[in-house]
mmCIF file of C-alpha atoms in Angstrom:
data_model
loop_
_atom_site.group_PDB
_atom_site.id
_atom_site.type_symbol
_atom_site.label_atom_id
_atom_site.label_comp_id
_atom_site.label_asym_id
_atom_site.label_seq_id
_atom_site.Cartn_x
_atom_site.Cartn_y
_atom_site.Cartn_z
ATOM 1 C CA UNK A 161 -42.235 -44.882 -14.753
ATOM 2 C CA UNK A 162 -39.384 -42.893 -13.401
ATOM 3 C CA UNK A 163 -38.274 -42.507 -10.075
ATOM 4 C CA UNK A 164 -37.980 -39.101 -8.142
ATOM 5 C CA UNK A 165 -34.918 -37.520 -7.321
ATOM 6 C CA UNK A 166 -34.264 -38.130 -3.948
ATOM 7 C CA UNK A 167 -35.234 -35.129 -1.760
ATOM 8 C CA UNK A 168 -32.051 -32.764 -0.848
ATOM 9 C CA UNK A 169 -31.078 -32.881 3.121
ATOM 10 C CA UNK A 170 -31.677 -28.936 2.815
ATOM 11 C CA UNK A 171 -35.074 -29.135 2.319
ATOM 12 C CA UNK A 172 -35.977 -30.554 5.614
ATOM 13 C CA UNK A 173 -35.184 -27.359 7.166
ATOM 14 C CA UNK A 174 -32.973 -27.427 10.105
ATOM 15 C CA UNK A 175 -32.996 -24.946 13.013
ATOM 16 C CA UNK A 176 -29.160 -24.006 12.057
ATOM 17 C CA UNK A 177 -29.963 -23.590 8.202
ATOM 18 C CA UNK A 178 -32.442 -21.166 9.358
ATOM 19 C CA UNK A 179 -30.099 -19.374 11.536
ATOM 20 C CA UNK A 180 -27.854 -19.239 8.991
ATOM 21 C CA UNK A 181 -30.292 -17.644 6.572
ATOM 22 C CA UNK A 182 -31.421 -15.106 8.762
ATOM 23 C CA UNK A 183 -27.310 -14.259 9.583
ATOM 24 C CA UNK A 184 -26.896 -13.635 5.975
ATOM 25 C CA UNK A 185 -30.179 -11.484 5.443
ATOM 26 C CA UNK A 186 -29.191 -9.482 8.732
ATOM 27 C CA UNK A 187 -25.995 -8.448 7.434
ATOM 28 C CA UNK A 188 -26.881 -7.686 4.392
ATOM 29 C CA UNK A 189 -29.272 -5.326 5.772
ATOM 30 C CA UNK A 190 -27.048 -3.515 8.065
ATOM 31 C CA UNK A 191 -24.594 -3.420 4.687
ATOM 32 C CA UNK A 192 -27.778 -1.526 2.897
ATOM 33 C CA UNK A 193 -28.375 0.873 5.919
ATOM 34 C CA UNK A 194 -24.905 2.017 6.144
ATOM 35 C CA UNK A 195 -24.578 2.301 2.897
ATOM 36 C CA UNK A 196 -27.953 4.217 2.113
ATOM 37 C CA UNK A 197 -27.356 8.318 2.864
ATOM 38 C CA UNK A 198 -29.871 9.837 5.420
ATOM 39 C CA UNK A 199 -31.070 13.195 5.367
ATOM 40 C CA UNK A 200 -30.450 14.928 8.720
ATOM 41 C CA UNK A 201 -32.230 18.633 7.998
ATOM 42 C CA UNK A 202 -33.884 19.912 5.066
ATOM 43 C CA UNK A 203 -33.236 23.331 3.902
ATOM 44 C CA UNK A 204 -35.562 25.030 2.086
ATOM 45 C CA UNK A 205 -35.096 28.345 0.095
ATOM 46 C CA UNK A 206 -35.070 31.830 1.443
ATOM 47 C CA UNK A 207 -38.315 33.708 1.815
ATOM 48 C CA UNK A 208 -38.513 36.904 0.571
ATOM 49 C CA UNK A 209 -40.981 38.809 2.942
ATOM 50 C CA UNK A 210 -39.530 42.405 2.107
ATOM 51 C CA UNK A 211 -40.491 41.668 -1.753
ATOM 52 C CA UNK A 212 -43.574 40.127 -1.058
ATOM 53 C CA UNK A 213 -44.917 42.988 1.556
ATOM 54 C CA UNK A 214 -44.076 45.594 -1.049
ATOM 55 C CA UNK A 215 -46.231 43.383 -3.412
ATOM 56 C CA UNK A 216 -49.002 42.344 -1.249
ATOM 57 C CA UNK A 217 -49.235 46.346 -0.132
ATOM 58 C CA UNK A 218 -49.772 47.698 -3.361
ATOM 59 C CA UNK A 219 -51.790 44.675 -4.876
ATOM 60 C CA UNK A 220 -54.503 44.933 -1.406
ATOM 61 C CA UNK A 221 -53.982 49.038 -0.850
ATOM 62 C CA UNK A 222 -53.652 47.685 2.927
ATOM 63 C CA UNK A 223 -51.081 49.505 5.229
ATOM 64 C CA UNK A 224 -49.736 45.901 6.125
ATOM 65 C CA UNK A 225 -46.889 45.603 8.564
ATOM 66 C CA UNK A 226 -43.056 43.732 8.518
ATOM 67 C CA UNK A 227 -40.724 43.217 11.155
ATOM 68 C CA UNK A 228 -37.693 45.467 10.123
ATOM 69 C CA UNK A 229 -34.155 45.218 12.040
ATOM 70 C CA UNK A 230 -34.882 41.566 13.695
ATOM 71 C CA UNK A 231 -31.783 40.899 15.325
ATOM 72 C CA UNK A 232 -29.532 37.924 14.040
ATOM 73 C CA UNK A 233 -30.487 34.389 14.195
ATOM 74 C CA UNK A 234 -34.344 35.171 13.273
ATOM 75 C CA UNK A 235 -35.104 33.159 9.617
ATOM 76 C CA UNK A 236 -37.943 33.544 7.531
ATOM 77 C CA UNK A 237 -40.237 30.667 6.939
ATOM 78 C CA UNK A 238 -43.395 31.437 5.370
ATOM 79 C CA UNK A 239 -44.706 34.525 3.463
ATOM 80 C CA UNK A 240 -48.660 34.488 1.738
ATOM 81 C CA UNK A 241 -51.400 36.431 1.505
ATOM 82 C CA UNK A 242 -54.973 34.234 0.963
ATOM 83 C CA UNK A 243 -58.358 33.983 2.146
ATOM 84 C CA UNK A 244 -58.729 32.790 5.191
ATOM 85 C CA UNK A 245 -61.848 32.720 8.519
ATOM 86 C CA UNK A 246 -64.716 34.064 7.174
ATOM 87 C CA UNK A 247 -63.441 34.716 3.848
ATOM 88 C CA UNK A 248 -60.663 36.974 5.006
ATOM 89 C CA UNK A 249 -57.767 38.051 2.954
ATOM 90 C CA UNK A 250 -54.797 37.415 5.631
ATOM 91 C CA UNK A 251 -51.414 38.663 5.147
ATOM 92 C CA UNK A 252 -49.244 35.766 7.154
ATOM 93 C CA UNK A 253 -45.299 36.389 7.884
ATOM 94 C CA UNK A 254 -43.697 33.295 9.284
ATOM 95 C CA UNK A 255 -40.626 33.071 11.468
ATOM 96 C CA UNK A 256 -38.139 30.712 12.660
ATOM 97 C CA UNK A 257 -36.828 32.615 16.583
ATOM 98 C CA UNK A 258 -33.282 32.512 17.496
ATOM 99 C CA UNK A 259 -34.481 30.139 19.893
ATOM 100 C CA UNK A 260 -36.090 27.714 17.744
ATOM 101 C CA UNK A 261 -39.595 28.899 18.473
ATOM 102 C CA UNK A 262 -42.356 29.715 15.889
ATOM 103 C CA UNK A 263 -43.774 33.328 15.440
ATOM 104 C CA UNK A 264 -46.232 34.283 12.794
ATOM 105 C CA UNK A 265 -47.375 37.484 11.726
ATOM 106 C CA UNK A 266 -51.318 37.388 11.040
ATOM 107 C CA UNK A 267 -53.564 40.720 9.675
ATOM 108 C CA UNK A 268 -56.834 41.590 8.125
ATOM 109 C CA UNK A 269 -58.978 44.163 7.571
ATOM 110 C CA UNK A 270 -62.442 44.139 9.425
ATOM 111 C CA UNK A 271 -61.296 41.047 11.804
ATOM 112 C CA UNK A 272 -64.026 39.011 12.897
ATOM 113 C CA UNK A 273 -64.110 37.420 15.982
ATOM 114 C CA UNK A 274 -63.996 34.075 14.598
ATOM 115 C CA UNK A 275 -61.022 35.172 12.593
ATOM 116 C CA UNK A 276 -59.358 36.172 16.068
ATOM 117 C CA UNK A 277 -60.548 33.163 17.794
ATOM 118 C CA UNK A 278 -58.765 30.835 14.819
ATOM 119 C CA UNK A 279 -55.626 32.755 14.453
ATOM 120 C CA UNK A 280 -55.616 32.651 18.379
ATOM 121 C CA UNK A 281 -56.369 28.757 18.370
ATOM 122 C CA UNK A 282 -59.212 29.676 20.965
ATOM 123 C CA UNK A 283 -56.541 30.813 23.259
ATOM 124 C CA UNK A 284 -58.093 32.652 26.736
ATOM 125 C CA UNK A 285 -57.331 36.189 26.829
ATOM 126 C CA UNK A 286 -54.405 36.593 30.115
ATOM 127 C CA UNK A 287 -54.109 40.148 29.957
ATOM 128 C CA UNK A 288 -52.168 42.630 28.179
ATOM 129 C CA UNK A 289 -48.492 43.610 27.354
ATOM 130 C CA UNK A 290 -46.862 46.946 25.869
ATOM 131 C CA UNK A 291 -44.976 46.816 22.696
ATOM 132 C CA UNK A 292 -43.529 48.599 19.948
ATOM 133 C CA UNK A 293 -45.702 51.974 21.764
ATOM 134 C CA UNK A 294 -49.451 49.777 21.381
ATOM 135 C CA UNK A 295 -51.351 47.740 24.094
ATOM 136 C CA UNK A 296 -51.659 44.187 22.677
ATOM 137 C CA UNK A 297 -54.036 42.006 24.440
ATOM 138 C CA UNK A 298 -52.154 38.663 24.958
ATOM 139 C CA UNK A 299 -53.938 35.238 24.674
ATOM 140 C CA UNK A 300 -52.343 32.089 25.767
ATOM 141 C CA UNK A 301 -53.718 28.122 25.060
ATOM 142 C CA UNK A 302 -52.829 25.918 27.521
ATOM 143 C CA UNK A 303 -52.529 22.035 26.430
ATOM 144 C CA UNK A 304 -51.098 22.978 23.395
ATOM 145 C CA UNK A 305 -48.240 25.398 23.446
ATOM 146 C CA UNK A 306 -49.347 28.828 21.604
ATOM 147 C CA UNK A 307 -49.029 32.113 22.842
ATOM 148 C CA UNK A 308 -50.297 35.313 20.703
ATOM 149 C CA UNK A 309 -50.197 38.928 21.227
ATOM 150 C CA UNK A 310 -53.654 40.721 19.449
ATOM 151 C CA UNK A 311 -54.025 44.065 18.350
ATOM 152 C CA UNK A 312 -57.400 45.525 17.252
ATOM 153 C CA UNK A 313 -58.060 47.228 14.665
ATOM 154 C CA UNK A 314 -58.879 51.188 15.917
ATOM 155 C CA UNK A 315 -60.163 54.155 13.915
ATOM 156 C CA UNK A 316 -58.506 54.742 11.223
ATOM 157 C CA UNK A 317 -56.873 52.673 8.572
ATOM 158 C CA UNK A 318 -55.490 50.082 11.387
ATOM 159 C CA UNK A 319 -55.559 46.239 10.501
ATOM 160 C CA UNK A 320 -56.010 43.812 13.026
ATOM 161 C CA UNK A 321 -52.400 42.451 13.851
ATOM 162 C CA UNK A 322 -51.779 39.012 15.437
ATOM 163 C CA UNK A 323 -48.171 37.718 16.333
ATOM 164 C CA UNK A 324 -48.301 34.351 17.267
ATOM 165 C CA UNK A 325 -46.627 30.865 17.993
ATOM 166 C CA UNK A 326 -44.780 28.752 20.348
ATOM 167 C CA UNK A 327 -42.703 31.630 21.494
ATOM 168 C CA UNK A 328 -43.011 33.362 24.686
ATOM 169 C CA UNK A 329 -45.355 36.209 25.325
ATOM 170 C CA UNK A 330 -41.581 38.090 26.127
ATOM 171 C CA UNK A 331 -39.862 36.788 22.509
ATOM 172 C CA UNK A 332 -43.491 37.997 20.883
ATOM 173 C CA UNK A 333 -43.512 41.095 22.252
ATOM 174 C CA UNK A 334 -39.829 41.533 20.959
ATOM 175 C CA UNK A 335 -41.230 40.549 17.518
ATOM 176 C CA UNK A 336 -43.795 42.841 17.562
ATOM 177 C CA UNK A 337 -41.778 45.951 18.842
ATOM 178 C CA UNK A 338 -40.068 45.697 15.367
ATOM 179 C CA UNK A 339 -42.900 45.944 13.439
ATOM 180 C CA UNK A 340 -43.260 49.027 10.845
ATOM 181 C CA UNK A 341 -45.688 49.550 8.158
ATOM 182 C CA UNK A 342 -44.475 48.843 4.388
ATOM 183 C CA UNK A 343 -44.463 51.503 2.446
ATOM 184 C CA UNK A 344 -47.837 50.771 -0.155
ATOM 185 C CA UNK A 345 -45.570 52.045 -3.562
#
């Protein structure tokens, strides 16, 4: 029968060993987090909504709207044109404001209420503001920071327009003063 090897000093696991350990993993940590690249924005690639509402005007035979003119600093985020409360096809615009805000263009033919009342994020309707020469009733949600200015559909071929987002009623009102129709062709 053969004898163990005696038992390393090591192995009994002092309190500075384990200090020591730890020391070593620690900076080679830090090492791997310096060294390790960190993304500080993403960028993401233009949007086209000029293209897209000449597209989306001829495909749907809608007299859809655009902003046109936006002063500088306003950046397009989102463009699309899909089904949406109650089934409704909704042409959506999405903005980045000088400011940093969030303003989205929203419109459909034959709104619902429902269709207002998601769009709006069941906002309570404040009052009403002038812009770009229509009354827009504006609806603001307390708790959770989104304004919107709505504009309902009259007689006519009129779509029911809804500019909303974290902007002000003010910077939404701006928004939709530049709105013009696309040409459909």
């Amino acid at each position: 029968m053969s004898t163990p090897a005696p038992r390393s000093s090591y192995a009994n696991g002092t309190a500075a060993n384990m200090v020591r350990s730890l020391l070593v993993i620690g900076v080679l940590v830090a090492a791997l987090v310096a060294v390790v690249p960190r993304v500080s924005n993403v960028s993401q690639p233009p949007v086209d909504v000029t293209g897209a509402s000449v597209e989306i005007a001829r495909e749907s035979g809608w007299p859809i709207e655009r902003p046109a003119n936006l002063p500088d600093g306003w950046k397009a985020t989102s463009v699309r044109y899909v089904a949406s409360t109650d089934g409704l096809k909704t042409w959506h615009a999405g903005y980045q404001s000088p400011t940093g805000n969030y303003v989205a263009l929203e419109q459909t033919k034959d709104a619902t209420a429902k269709w207002i009342e998601a769009q709006t994020n069941r906002a309570a309707m404040t009052g009403s503001v002038e812009a770009g020469g229509r009354t827009w009733n504006t609806y603001v949600r307390s708790g959770k920071v989104q304004n919107s200015l709505v504009h309902k559909a009259g007689a006519g071929d009129e779509l029911t327009t809804i500019v909303t987002g974290t902007a002000t009623i003010d910077e939404l009102a701006a928004f939709a003063g530049t709105l013009e129709r696309v040409p459909a062709g």
